[in-house]
mmCIF file of C-alpha atoms in Angstrom:
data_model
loop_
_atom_site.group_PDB
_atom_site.id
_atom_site.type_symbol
_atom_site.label_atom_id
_atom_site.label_comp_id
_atom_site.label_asym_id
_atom_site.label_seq_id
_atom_site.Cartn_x
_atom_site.Cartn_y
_atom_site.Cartn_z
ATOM 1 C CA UNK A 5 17.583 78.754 -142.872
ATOM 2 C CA UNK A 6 18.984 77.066 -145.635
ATOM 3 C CA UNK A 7 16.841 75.912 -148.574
ATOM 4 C CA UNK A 8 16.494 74.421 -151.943
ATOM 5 C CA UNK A 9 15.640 76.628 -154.870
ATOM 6 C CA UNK A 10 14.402 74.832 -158.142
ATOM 7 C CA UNK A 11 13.220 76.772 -161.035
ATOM 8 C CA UNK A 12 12.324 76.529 -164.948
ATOM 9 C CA UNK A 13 13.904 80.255 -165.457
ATOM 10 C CA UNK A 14 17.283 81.724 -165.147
ATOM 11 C CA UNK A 15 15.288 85.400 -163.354
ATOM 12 C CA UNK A 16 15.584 84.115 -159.733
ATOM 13 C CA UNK A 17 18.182 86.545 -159.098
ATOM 14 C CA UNK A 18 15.898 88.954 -157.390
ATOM 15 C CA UNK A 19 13.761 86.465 -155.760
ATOM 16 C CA UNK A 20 17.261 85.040 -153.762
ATOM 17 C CA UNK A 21 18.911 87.885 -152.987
ATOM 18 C CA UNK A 22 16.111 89.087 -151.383
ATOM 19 C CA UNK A 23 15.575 85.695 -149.546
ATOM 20 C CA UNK A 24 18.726 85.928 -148.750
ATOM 21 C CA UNK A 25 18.528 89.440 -146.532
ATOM 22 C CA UNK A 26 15.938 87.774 -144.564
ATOM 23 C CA UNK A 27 18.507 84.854 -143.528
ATOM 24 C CA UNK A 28 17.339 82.227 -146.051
ATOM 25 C CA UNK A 29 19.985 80.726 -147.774
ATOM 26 C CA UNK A 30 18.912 79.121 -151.344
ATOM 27 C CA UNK A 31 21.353 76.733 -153.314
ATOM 28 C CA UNK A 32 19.917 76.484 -156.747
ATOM 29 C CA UNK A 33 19.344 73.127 -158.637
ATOM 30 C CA UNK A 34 20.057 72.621 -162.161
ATOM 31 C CA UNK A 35 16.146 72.312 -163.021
ATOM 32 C CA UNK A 36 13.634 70.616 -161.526
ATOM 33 C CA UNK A 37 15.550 66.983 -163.329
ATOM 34 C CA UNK A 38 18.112 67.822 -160.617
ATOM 35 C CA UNK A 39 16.125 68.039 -157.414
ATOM 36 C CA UNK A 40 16.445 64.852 -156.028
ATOM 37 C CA UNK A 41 20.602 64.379 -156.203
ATOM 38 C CA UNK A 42 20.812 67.788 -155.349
ATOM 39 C CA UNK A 43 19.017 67.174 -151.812
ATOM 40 C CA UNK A 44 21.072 63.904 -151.175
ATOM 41 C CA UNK A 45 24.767 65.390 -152.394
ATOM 42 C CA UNK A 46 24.396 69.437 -151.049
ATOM 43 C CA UNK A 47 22.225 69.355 -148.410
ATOM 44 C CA UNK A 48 20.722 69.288 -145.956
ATOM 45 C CA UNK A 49 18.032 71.635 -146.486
ATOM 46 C CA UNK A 50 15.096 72.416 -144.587
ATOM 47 C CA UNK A 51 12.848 72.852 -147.748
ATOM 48 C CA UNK A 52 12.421 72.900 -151.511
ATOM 49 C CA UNK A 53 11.385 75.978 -153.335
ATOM 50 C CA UNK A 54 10.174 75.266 -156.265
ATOM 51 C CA UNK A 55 9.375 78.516 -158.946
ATOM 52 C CA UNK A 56 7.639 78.095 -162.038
ATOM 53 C CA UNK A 57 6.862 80.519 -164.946
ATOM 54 C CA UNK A 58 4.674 77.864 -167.349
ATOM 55 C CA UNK A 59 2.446 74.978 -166.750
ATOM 56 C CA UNK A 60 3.144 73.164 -163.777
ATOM 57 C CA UNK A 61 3.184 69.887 -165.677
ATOM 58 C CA UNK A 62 6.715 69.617 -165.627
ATOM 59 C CA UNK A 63 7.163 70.719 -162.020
ATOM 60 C CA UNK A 64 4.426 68.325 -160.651
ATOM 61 C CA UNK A 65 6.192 65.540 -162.413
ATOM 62 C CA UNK A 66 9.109 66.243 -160.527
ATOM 63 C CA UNK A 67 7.304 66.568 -156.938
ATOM 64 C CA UNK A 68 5.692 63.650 -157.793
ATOM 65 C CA UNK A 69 8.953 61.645 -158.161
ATOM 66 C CA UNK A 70 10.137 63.037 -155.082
ATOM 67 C CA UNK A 71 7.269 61.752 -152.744
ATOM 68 C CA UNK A 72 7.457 58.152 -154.501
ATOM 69 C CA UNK A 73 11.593 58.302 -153.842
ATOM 70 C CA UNK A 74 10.529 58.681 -149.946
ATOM 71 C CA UNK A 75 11.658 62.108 -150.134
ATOM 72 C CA UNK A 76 10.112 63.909 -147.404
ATOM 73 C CA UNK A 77 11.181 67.405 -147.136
ATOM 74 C CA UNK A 78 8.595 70.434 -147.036
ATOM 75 C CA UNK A 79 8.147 71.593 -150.329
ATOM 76 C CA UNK A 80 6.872 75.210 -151.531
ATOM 77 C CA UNK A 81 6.080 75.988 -155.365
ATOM 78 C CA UNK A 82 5.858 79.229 -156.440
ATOM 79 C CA UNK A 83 3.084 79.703 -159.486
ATOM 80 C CA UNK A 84 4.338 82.789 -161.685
ATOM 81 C CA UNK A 85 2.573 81.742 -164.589
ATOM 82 C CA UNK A 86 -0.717 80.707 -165.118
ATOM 83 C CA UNK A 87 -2.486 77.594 -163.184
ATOM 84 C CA UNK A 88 -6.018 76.731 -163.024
ATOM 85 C CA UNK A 89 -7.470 75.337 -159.853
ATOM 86 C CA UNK A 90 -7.433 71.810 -161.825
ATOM 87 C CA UNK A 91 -3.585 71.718 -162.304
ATOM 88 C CA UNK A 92 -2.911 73.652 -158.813
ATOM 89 C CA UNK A 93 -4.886 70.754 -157.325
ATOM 90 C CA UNK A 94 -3.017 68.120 -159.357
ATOM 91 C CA UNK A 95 -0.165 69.689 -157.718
ATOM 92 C CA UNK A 96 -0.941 69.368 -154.032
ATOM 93 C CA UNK A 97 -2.126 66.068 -154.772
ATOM 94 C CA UNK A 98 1.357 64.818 -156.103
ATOM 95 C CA UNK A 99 3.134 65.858 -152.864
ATOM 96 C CA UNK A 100 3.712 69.615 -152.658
ATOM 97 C CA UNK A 101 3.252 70.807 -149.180
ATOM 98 C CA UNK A 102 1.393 74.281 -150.218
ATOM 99 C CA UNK A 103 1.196 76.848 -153.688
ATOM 100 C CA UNK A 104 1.626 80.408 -153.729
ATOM 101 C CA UNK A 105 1.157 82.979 -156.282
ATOM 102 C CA UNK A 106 2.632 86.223 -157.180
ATOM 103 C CA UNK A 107 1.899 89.072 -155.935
ATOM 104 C CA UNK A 108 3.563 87.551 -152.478
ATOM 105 C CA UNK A 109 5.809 90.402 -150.196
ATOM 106 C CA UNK A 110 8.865 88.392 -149.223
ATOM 107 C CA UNK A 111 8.567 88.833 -145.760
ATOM 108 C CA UNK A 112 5.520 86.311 -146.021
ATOM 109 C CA UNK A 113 7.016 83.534 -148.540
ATOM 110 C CA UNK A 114 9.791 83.539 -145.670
ATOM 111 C CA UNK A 115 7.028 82.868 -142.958
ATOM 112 C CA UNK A 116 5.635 80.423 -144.945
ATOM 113 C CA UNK A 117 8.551 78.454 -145.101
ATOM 114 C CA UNK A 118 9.456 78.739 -141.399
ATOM 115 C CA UNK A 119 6.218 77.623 -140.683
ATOM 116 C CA UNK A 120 6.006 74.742 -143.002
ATOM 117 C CA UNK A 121 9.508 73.611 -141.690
ATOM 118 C CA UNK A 122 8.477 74.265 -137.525
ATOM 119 C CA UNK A 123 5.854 71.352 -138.237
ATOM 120 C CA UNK A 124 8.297 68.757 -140.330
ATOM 121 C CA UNK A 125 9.817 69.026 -136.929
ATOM 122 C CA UNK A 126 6.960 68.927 -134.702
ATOM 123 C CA UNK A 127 6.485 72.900 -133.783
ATOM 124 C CA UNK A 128 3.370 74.086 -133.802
ATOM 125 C CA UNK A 129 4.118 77.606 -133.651
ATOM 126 C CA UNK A 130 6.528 80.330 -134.066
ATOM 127 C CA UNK A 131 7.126 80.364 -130.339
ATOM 128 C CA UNK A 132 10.010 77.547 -129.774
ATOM 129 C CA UNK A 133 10.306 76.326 -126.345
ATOM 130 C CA UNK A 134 13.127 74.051 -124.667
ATOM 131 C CA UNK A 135 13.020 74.231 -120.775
ATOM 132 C CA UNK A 136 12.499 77.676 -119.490
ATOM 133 C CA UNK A 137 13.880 79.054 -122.884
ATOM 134 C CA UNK A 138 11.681 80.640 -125.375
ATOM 135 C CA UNK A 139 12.805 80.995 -129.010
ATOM 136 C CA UNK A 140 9.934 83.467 -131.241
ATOM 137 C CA UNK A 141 10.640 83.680 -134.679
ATOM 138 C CA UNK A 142 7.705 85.784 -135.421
ATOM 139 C CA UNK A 143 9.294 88.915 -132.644
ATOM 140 C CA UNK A 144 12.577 87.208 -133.613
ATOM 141 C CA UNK A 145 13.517 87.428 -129.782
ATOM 142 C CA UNK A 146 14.398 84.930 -126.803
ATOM 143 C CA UNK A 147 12.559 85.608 -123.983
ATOM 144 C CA UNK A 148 13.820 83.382 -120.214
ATOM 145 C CA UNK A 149 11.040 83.542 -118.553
ATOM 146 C CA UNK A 150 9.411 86.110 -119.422
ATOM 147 C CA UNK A 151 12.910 87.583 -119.718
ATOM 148 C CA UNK A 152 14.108 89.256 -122.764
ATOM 149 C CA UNK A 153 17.689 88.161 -123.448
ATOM 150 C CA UNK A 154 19.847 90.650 -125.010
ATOM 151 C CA UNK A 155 21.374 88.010 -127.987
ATOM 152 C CA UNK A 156 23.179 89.619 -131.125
ATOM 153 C CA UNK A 157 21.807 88.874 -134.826
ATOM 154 C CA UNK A 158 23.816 85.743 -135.147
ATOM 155 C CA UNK A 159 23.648 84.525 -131.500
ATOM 156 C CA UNK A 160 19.746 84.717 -132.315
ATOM 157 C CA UNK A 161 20.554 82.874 -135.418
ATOM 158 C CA UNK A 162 22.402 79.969 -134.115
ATOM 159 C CA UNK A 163 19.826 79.676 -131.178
ATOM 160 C CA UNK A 164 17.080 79.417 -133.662
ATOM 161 C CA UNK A 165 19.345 76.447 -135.749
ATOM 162 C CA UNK A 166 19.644 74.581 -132.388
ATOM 163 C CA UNK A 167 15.861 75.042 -131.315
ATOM 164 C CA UNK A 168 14.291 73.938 -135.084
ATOM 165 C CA UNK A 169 16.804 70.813 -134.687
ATOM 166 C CA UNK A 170 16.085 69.890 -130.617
ATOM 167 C CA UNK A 171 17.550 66.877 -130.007
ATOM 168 C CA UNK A 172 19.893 66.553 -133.257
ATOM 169 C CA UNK A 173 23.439 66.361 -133.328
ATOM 170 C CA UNK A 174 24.711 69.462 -134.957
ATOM 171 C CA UNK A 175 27.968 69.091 -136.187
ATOM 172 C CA UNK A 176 30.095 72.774 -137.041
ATOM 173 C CA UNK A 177 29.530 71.764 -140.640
ATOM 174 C CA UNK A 178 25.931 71.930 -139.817
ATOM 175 C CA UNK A 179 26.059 74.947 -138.352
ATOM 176 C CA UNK A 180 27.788 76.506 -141.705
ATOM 177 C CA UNK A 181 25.953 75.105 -143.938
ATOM 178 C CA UNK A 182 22.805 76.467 -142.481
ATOM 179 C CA UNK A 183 24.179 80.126 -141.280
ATOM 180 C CA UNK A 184 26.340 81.287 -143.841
ATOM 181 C CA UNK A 185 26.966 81.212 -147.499
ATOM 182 C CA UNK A 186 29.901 79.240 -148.685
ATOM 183 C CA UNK A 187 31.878 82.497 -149.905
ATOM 184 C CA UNK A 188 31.407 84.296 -147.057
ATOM 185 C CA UNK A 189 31.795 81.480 -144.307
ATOM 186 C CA UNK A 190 34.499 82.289 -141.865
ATOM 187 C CA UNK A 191 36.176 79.712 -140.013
ATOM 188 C CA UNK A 192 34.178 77.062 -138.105
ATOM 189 C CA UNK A 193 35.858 77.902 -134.470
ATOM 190 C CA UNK A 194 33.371 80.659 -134.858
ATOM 191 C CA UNK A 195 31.245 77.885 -133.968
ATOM 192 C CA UNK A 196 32.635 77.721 -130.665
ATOM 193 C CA UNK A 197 32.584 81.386 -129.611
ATOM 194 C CA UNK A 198 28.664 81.488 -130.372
ATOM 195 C CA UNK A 199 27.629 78.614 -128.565
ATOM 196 C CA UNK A 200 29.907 79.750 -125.871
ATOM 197 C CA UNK A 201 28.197 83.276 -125.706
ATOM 198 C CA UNK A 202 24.904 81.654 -125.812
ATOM 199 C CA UNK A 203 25.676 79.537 -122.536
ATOM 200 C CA UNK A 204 26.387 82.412 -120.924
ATOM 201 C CA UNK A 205 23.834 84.719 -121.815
ATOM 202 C CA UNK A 206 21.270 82.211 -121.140
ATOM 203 C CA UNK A 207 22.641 81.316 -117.835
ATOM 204 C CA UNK A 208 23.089 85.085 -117.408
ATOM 205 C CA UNK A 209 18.942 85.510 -117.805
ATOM 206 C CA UNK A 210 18.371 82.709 -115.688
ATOM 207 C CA UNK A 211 17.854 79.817 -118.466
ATOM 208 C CA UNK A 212 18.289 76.035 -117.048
ATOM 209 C CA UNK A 213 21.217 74.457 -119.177
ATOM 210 C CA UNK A 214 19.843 73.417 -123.029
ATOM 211 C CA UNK A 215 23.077 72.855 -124.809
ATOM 212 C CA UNK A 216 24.977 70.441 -124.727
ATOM 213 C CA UNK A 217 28.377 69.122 -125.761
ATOM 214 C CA UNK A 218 28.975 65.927 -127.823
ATOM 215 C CA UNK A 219 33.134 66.231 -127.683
ATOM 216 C CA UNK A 220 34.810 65.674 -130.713
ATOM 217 C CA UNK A 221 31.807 65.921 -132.827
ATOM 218 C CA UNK A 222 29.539 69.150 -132.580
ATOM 219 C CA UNK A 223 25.974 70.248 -129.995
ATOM 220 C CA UNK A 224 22.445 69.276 -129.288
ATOM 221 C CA UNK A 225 19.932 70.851 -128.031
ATOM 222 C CA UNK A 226 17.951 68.871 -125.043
ATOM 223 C CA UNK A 227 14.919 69.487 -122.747
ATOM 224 C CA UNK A 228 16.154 69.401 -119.423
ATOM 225 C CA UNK A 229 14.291 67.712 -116.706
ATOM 226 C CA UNK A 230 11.752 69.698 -114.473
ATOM 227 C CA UNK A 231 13.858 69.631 -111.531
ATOM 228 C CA UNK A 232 16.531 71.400 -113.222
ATOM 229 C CA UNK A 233 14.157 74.377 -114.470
ATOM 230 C CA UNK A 234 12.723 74.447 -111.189
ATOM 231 C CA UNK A 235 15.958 74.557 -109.088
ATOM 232 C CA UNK A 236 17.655 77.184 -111.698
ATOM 233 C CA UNK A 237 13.932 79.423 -110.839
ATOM 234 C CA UNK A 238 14.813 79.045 -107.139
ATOM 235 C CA UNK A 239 18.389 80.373 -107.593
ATOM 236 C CA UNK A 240 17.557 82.891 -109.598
ATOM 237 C CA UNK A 241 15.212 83.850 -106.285
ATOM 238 C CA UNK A 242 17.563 83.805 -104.136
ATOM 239 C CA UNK A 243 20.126 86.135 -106.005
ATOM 240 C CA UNK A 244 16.656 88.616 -107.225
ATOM 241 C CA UNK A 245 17.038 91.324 -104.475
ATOM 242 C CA UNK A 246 13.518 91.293 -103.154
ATOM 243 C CA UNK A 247 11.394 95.018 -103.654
ATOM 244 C CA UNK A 248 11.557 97.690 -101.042
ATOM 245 C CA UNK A 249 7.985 97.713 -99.482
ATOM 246 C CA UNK A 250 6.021 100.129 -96.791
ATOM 247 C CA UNK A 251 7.551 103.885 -95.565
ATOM 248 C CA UNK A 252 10.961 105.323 -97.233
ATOM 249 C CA UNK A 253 13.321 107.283 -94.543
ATOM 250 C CA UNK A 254 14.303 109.656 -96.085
ATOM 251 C CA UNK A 255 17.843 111.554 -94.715
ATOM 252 C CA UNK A 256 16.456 114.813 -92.735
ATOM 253 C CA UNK A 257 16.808 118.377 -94.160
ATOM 254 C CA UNK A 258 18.351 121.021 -91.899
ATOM 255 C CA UNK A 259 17.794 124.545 -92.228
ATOM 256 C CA UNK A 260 20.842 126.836 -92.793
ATOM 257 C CA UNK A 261 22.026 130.492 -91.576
#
């Protein structure tokens, strides 16, 4: 998850690197004055973190700005210094999507944000579904099925960019900006190999095909049509070896001299 971190203090250090061991990547804007060519020349993001230390004045202006620009993006702000109800209202009001205060445990500002960004895409839940493929970001497992499939970290990881995005082109460039940080990003084959292992896996645990290829240009994720769920169930049937029922012969036991 890749977001947008906006603050009126230089001590976000803490605050990103710890985002950033739960998978969410944060670029950080030059102030809150910044925010809106920030989105449209780094992006794309999935939301705007906004983290204040003073009056929210300043920071409300700047959300407000956003919504009349057309700007649309889910947008969290952070209250670390004092906020009445009035001005926390106010803020809600000009366009932010929800307020949090300190003391928060990371774990929860990251759910937070996952769920805010599930429903800017239409998810109601943590449990993402395409065909008979369940994504849950809340077990952070894939389940076929009822099916656990056995998917790495970063196979889980580029599964999860795919399902928030169902029905988006995803170019490799997408894919990098959203998985890995610019100084560590390896080459964008890696791209490739995932999606690759993915396919398999999935067909592997019996999934109907999700992933498609858009040659030249990068994937999508698509919801395949009932037949196709229904007729990858029935192979999967027919290859299931069916349970051993009734009386077990066992080989007989003969005495010895």
């Amino acid at each position: 998850m890749r977001i947008l971190l906006a603050a009126d203090t230089d001590a976000t250090e803490a605050l990103e690197q710890g985002l950033a061991r739960l998978g969410v990547l944060a670029d950080r804007a030059e102030g809150f004055d910044d925010l809106a060519s920030a989105i449209t020349l780094s992006g794309p993001y999935e939301l705007v973190l906004m983290v204040t230390r003073g009056s929210l004045d300043a920071a409300q202006a700047a959300v407000r700005e956003l919504r009349r620009a057309g700007q649309t993006l889910p947008l969290l702000v952070l209250a670390q210094g004092g906020a009445d109800a009035a001005s926390e209202r106010a803020m809600l009001h000009a366009g932010a999507d929800d307020l949090v205060r300190p003391p928060i445990h990371l774990a929860v500002l990251q759910a937070r944000m996952q769920a805010m960004a599930r429903r800017a895409r239409g998810f109601a839940s943590a449990a993402l579904t395409c065909g008979n493929v369940t994504l849950d970001q809340e077990q952070h497992a894939v389940w076929v099925d009822g099916i656990r499939v056995p998917l790495t970290a970063r196979e889980y990881d580029f599964l999860e960019t795919l399902m928030r995005h169902k029905g988006v082109l995803l170019t490799k460039e997408r894919f990098m900006a959203s998985l890995y940080a610019e100084a560590e990003a390896p080459d964008s084959k890696i791209v490739d190999v995932f999606v690759c292992k993915l396919r398999r896996k999935l067909a592997a645990s019996g999934a109907a095909e999700i992933i498609r290829t858009v040659w030249g240009r990068g994937y999508v994720l698509f919801e395949p049509a009932p037949e196709a769920v229904a007729e990858t169930r029935a192979q999967r049937r027919e290859v299931t070896p069916a349970p051993v029922r009734g009386w077990v012969r066992r080989a007989p036991r003969y005495a010895t001299a």
